[in-house]
Amino acid sequence: MARERATALLLDLDGVLRRFDPEVAAGVEREYGLADGVLSEIAMQWGRLQPVLTGQISHADWMSSVADALTEPAGGPDRARAAVEQWQRYRGEVDTEVLDFVREVRAAGIRVGLATNATDLLDADLAALDLADEVDVVVNSSTLGVHKPSPEYFQAACVAVRTAPARVLFVDDEDWAIRGARAAGLSAHRWGGHADLRYLRAALDY
């Protein structure tokens, strides 16, 4: 049995609408004598990451814990804090081709929401990137208190776009998020790059 046509779009932020140049972190690591990839490796440790994604701690507290973990390899607490602050000043870049697609979709009368695992810095990031008015709703895990791929997250996201799960198309660059969305009854597509836009336009049929 064919699925109903999607009438709302939920889009991940990082890896889809926003991208980060890995050379920025690499440059900080070289400058401070840190191992390649250590900034992200420490920040993304689940025990450190999960509390900030569910709003239990702030983005600032999260980064403080990263700096604490880097004290020895960076050569002291001051250098560790400086390295993390320099890394965090870069807030990524908007993928303009994806943004153009979002504008197309909204112009066709389809509601678009950002569905992201994020921290309390998200609103400031969206403002800095001029994205705050580019979507209809923002579904931030740290505000909800639950994160992707939990069914509760996707239920809340569908409520936010005022659309039943069966009529929502979700796009993310992570397999685990795609699986969670499908289990919650949404259509879901794993983002692989700009070549996917043709498929997404067809799926939304606007």
Coordinates of C-alpha atoms in Angstrom, one line a residue:
M1 CA 0.0 0.0 0.0
A2 CA 1.5 3.4 -1.0
R3 CA 2.1 6.0 1.6
E4 CA 0.2 9.2 1.7
R5 CA 2.0 12.2 0.1
A6 CA 4.0 14.2 2.6
T7 CA 2.5 17.6 3.4
A8 CA 5.2 18.8 5.9
L9 CA 8.9 18.6 6.0
L10 CA 11.2 18.1 9.0
L11 CA 14.8 18.8 8.4
D12 CA 17.9 18.2 10.5
L13 CA 20.2 21.2 11.0
D14 CA 23.8 19.9 11.3
G15 CA 24.9 17.9 8.3
V16 CA 21.9 19.1 6.2
L17 CA 21.2 22.8 6.4
R18 CA 24.3 23.8 8.3
R19 CA 27.8 22.4 7.7
F20 CA 31.1 22.8 9.5
D21 CA 34.5 23.0 7.9
P22 CA 36.6 20.4 9.6
E23 CA 39.7 22.4 9.0
V24 CA 38.6 24.9 11.7
A25 CA 38.8 22.4 14.5
A26 CA 41.9 20.8 13.0
G27 CA 43.6 24.2 12.9
V28 CA 42.8 24.8 16.6
E29 CA 44.1 21.3 17.5
R30 CA 47.4 22.0 15.7
E31 CA 47.8 25.4 17.3
Y32 CA 47.4 24.0 20.8
G33 CA 49.3 20.7 20.2
L34 CA 46.2 18.5 20.5
A35 CA 45.6 15.2 18.8
D36 CA 43.7 15.2 15.6
G37 CA 39.9 15.0 16.2
V38 CA 40.2 15.3 20.0
L39 CA 37.9 18.3 20.4
S40 CA 34.9 16.5 18.8
E41 CA 35.9 13.2 20.3
I42 CA 35.6 14.6 23.8
A43 CA 32.6 16.8 23.2
M44 CA 30.6 13.9 21.6
Q45 CA 31.2 11.4 24.4
W46 CA 27.7 10.3 25.2
G47 CA 27.9 10.8 29.0
R48 CA 29.0 14.4 28.3
L49 CA 26.7 15.1 25.4
Q50 CA 23.4 13.6 26.5
P51 CA 22.8 16.0 29.4
V52 CA 23.2 19.1 27.2
L53 CA 21.0 17.7 24.4
T54 CA 18.1 17.2 26.9
G55 CA 18.5 20.6 28.6
Q56 CA 20.0 19.3 31.9
I57 CA 23.0 21.5 31.5
S58 CA 23.9 24.5 29.4
H59 CA 26.1 24.8 26.3
A60 CA 28.5 26.8 28.4
D61 CA 28.7 24.0 31.1
W62 CA 29.2 21.4 28.3
M63 CA 32.1 23.3 26.9
S64 CA 33.6 23.8 30.4
S65 CA 33.6 20.1 30.8
V66 CA 35.4 19.7 27.5
A67 CA 38.0 22.2 28.6
D68 CA 38.5 20.3 31.9
A69 CA 39.1 17.1 30.0
L70 CA 41.7 18.9 27.8
T71 CA 43.7 20.5 30.7
E72 CA 46.6 18.0 30.6
P73 CA 47.0 17.6 26.8
A74 CA 46.6 21.3 26.2
G75 CA 49.3 22.2 28.8
G76 CA 47.1 23.7 31.5
P77 CA 43.6 25.0 32.2
D78 CA 44.1 28.4 30.6
R79 CA 45.3 26.9 27.3
A80 CA 42.5 24.3 27.4
R81 CA 39.8 27.0 27.8
A82 CA 41.4 29.2 25.1
A83 CA 41.4 26.2 22.7
V84 CA 37.8 25.4 23.3
E85 CA 36.7 29.1 23.1
Q86 CA 38.5 29.5 19.8
W87 CA 36.9 26.3 18.4
Q88 CA 33.5 27.4 19.5
R89 CA 33.6 30.9 17.9
Y90 CA 33.1 29.2 14.6
R91 CA 29.3 28.4 14.3
G92 CA 29.3 26.8 10.9
E93 CA 27.9 27.8 7.5
V94 CA 24.5 27.6 5.8
D95 CA 24.2 25.3 2.9
T96 CA 22.7 27.8 0.5
E97 CA 21.4 25.2 -1.9
V98 CA 19.5 23.5 0.9
L99 CA 18.2 26.8 2.1
D100 CA 16.9 27.6 -1.4
F101 CA 15.1 24.3 -1.3
V102 CA 13.5 25.1 2.0
R103 CA 12.3 28.4 0.6
E104 CA 10.8 26.7 -2.4
V105 CA 9.0 24.2 -0.2
R106 CA 7.6 26.9 2.0
A107 CA 6.5 29.0 -1.0
A108 CA 4.5 26.0 -2.1
G109 CA 2.6 26.1 1.2
I110 CA 4.3 23.2 2.8
R111 CA 5.3 23.7 6.5
V112 CA 8.9 23.2 7.3
G113 CA 10.4 22.5 10.7
L114 CA 14.0 22.2 11.9
A115 CA 14.2 18.9 13.9
T116 CA 17.5 18.9 15.7
N117 CA 19.4 17.6 18.7
A118 CA 20.8 20.9 20.0
T119 CA 21.7 22.9 23.0
D120 CA 20.5 26.2 24.5
L121 CA 22.7 28.0 22.0
L122 CA 20.5 27.1 19.1
D123 CA 18.4 30.3 19.0
A124 CA 21.5 32.4 19.0
D125 CA 23.1 30.2 16.3
L126 CA 20.0 30.5 14.1
A127 CA 20.0 34.3 14.5
A128 CA 23.7 34.6 13.7
L129 CA 23.2 32.4 10.6
D130 CA 20.1 34.4 9.5
L131 CA 18.0 31.2 9.7
A132 CA 15.5 32.2 12.4
D133 CA 12.8 33.2 9.9
E134 CA 13.5 30.6 7.3
V135 CA 11.5 27.8 8.9
D136 CA 8.0 27.6 10.4
V137 CA 9.0 25.8 13.6
V138 CA 12.1 24.7 15.5
V139 CA 12.1 21.5 17.4
N140 CA 15.1 21.6 19.8
S141 CA 15.8 18.5 21.9
S142 CA 17.2 20.6 24.8
T143 CA 13.9 22.5 25.0
L144 CA 11.8 19.3 24.8
G145 CA 13.9 17.4 27.2
V146 CA 14.0 14.4 24.8
H147 CA 16.2 13.8 21.8
K148 CA 16.2 12.0 18.5
P149 CA 15.7 9.1 17.9
S150 CA 13.1 8.7 20.7
P151 CA 9.5 8.3 19.6
E152 CA 8.5 11.2 22.0
Y153 CA 10.8 13.5 20.1
F154 CA 9.2 12.7 16.8
Q155 CA 5.7 12.9 18.2
A156 CA 6.4 16.4 19.5
A157 CA 7.9 17.4 16.1
C158 CA 4.8 16.3 14.3
V159 CA 2.6 18.2 16.7
A160 CA 4.9 21.3 16.1
V161 CA 4.3 21.1 12.3
R162 CA 0.6 20.4 12.9
T163 CA 0.8 17.3 10.7
A164 CA 0.1 13.6 11.3
P165 CA 3.3 11.4 11.2
A166 CA 2.2 9.6 8.1
R167 CA 2.2 12.9 6.2
V168 CA 5.6 14.1 7.4
L169 CA 8.8 13.7 5.5
F170 CA 11.9 13.8 7.8
V171 CA 15.5 14.3 6.4
D172 CA 18.6 13.6 8.4
D173 CA 22.2 12.6 7.7
E174 CA 22.3 9.9 10.4
D175 CA 21.0 6.3 10.0
W176 CA 19.9 6.1 13.7
A177 CA 17.7 9.2 13.3
I178 CA 16.1 7.8 10.1
R179 CA 15.3 4.5 11.8
G180 CA 13.8 6.3 14.8
A181 CA 11.6 8.5 12.5
R182 CA 10.3 5.5 10.6
A183 CA 9.5 3.6 13.8
A184 CA 7.5 6.6 14.8
G185 CA 5.5 6.5 11.6
L186 CA 7.2 9.2 9.6
S187 CA 8.6 8.9 6.1
A188 CA 12.3 9.5 6.3
H189 CA 15.2 10.0 3.9
R190 CA 18.9 9.8 4.7
W191 CA 20.6 12.9 3.4
G192 CA 23.5 12.2 1.1
G193 CA 24.0 15.6 -0.6
H194 CA 22.5 17.9 -3.1
A195 CA 21.7 15.1 -5.6
D196 CA 18.9 14.1 -3.1
L197 CA 17.0 17.3 -3.7
R198 CA 15.4 15.9 -6.9
Y199 CA 14.0 13.0 -4.9
L200 CA 12.8 15.2 -2.1
R201 CA 11.0 17.5 -4.5
A202 CA 9.3 14.5 -6.1
A203 CA 8.3 13.1 -2.6
L204 CA 6.7 16.4 -1.6
D205 CA 5.1 16.7 -5.1
Y206 CA 4.7 20.5 -5.0

